[in-house]
């Protein structure tokens, strides 16, 4: 019994502040026991890892509390929005493992209703048409320390406002010539409350409503109404909207409509990357990356192409939790989550990225042996496979040193090492290019008694190398990635330069001629594996029938695990 109580209170302790709010609401019956959240992307770019956090949070809370979550496109700005983005967002949300069922919604479907609500506000004397231009409106708004001034048009009659808004909608006025503003308080200490613009004239085609509209609602007006129309209970958004909340509440209160609760949490920021869609778009448009799904991008599509699993992203979002203050997360934590998941799932494969030819002098010419290799030492259920061994092999150039430094235990002249799953071999000769002096080939002998990788006489070797059989291996291209930016905070720039000056020029290294064991021959884009000793890799869509292209998803070195260990020791 006591155990149970302990568990319960421990569980309570680990609730985040949003879960606490929801549980309290469930207890008091505030929303009749409903939990209804939404993920409201604007279709003006591809989703990034920050959005993944919001998706996991909104869909996750709905799941946890037996509620539902809408996928709602906040498509109120016709200029930047496109169907391509809508499609990519749907794909990304599904891929992450979430289901909006029949709740795929578009704010643009509510344009008529939002407009009618605006008319209602005008009729109540709570909104007016202003003829000031954008610059004048800014000027009249005042500053944090000085109050704003009323527009000369603020006291127009309700009749005149109704006439003007009707004509605005009818297209009688040019873009930017008039706006509809909420009539709140030009002296409010909160600048958002100083008669915010709620409608603007914009003669632009919308990706869904075409030319039906030439007035479009502003975010602060639209968002609360969208939530209200959909009967959302908890409207979760990022901290920068905290001082928009009074306006969110004002609009819904003045209209007397259903009124969800807005709750703000800290947005996710990651080291070595930028996350604003505007910047990501710039990187794409200026060709700094190959596209939104470039494997170096922090986009969900980029991570998918890179080989990240949806589970690893979900686990990461869970691990970092939800907070009320902004902080930047070490990107090593995300990579740690990817490794943890792939370690369990990814079959092991041998591949040589920078090949060095090795001839086994005493191995019979023309002989081929199929040796047993384990697919995943973490999971016996994943079985085993055969790898061909023959007289000519490739090993990594890095695994040989003619003149080995202390602590270099890999292959060197006269030294014996193990070839994984195969034999002990000893280097007997080094062949160099006569002109360049470059090492082009090694000669080794093998000990037939060590088949499988163990010496019956019990003698030990200090290292085990991966290898492939030259005649059997498949040639492939490998792309190695490093962080897109060279600085943990790319926005930290010298005067006069911008975040792009911190792009890492070495973020992509292409190795055009690598050799992979033949078991991968039929692999398709998206297949993942661990190249033993090298990292986790994933087949890229650029692969063709003749040539596989592999992306390195993540290396094996886990810097976050080290940090965590050190923290635990303290
Ligand atoms: P950006 O500032 O990059 O353009 P945005 O916030 O304008 O992003 P939206 O499409 O409006 O992009 O975002 C949809 C939802 O995702 C919003 O609820 C927003 O709060 C959330 N979101 C966006 N970025 C992050 C982030 N870095 N961390 C957590 N949630 C985020
Ligand atoms: Mg936004």
PDB file of C-alpha atoms in Angstrom, residues 44-47 84-85 276-278 280-282 284 289-295 297-302:
ATOM      1  CA  UNK A  44       4.962  28.843 -44.673  1.00  0.00           C
ATOM      2  CA  UNK A  45       7.840  26.420 -44.343  1.00  0.00           C
ATOM      3  CA  UNK A  46       8.799  22.899 -43.355  1.00  0.00           C
ATOM      4  CA  UNK A  47       8.543  21.785 -39.749  1.00  0.00           C
ATOM      5  CA  UNK A  84       3.726  22.218 -50.743  1.00  0.00           C
ATOM      6  CA  UNK A  85       4.156  23.187 -47.105  1.00  0.00           C
ATOM      7  CA  UNK A 276      13.409  30.247 -37.335  1.00  0.00           C
ATOM      8  CA  UNK A 277      11.550  29.380 -40.504  1.00  0.00           C
ATOM      9  CA  UNK A 278      12.628  32.636 -42.068  1.00  0.00           C
ATOM     10  CA  UNK A 280      15.739  28.076 -42.769  1.00  0.00           C
ATOM     11  CA  UNK A 281      14.015  29.389 -45.900  1.00  0.00           C
ATOM     12  CA  UNK A 282      16.955  31.686 -46.518  1.00  0.00           C
ATOM     13  CA  UNK A 284      17.359  26.864 -48.791  1.00  0.00           C
ATOM     14  CA  UNK A 289      21.889  23.539 -48.210  1.00  0.00           C
ATOM     15  CA  UNK A 290      20.434  21.275 -50.881  1.00  0.00           C
ATOM     16  CA  UNK A 291      16.815  21.807 -49.764  1.00  0.00           C
ATOM     17  CA  UNK A 292      14.469  21.737 -46.782  1.00  0.00           C
ATOM     18  CA  UNK A 293      15.293  18.055 -46.368  1.00  0.00           C
ATOM     19  CA  UNK A 294      19.055  18.462 -46.496  1.00  0.00           C
ATOM     20  CA  UNK A 295      20.260  16.029 -43.811  1.00  0.00           C
ATOM     21  CA  UNK A 297      18.848  20.864 -41.569  1.00  0.00           C
ATOM     22  CA  UNK A 298      17.042  20.833 -38.202  1.00  0.00           C
ATOM     23  CA  UNK A 299      13.846  20.111 -40.125  1.00  0.00           C
ATOM     24  CA  UNK A 300      11.895  16.937 -39.501  1.00  0.00           C
ATOM     25  CA  UNK A 301      12.264  16.034 -43.182  1.00  0.00           C
ATOM     26  CA  UNK A 302      16.015  16.613 -42.953  1.00  0.00           C
TER      27      UNK A 302
END
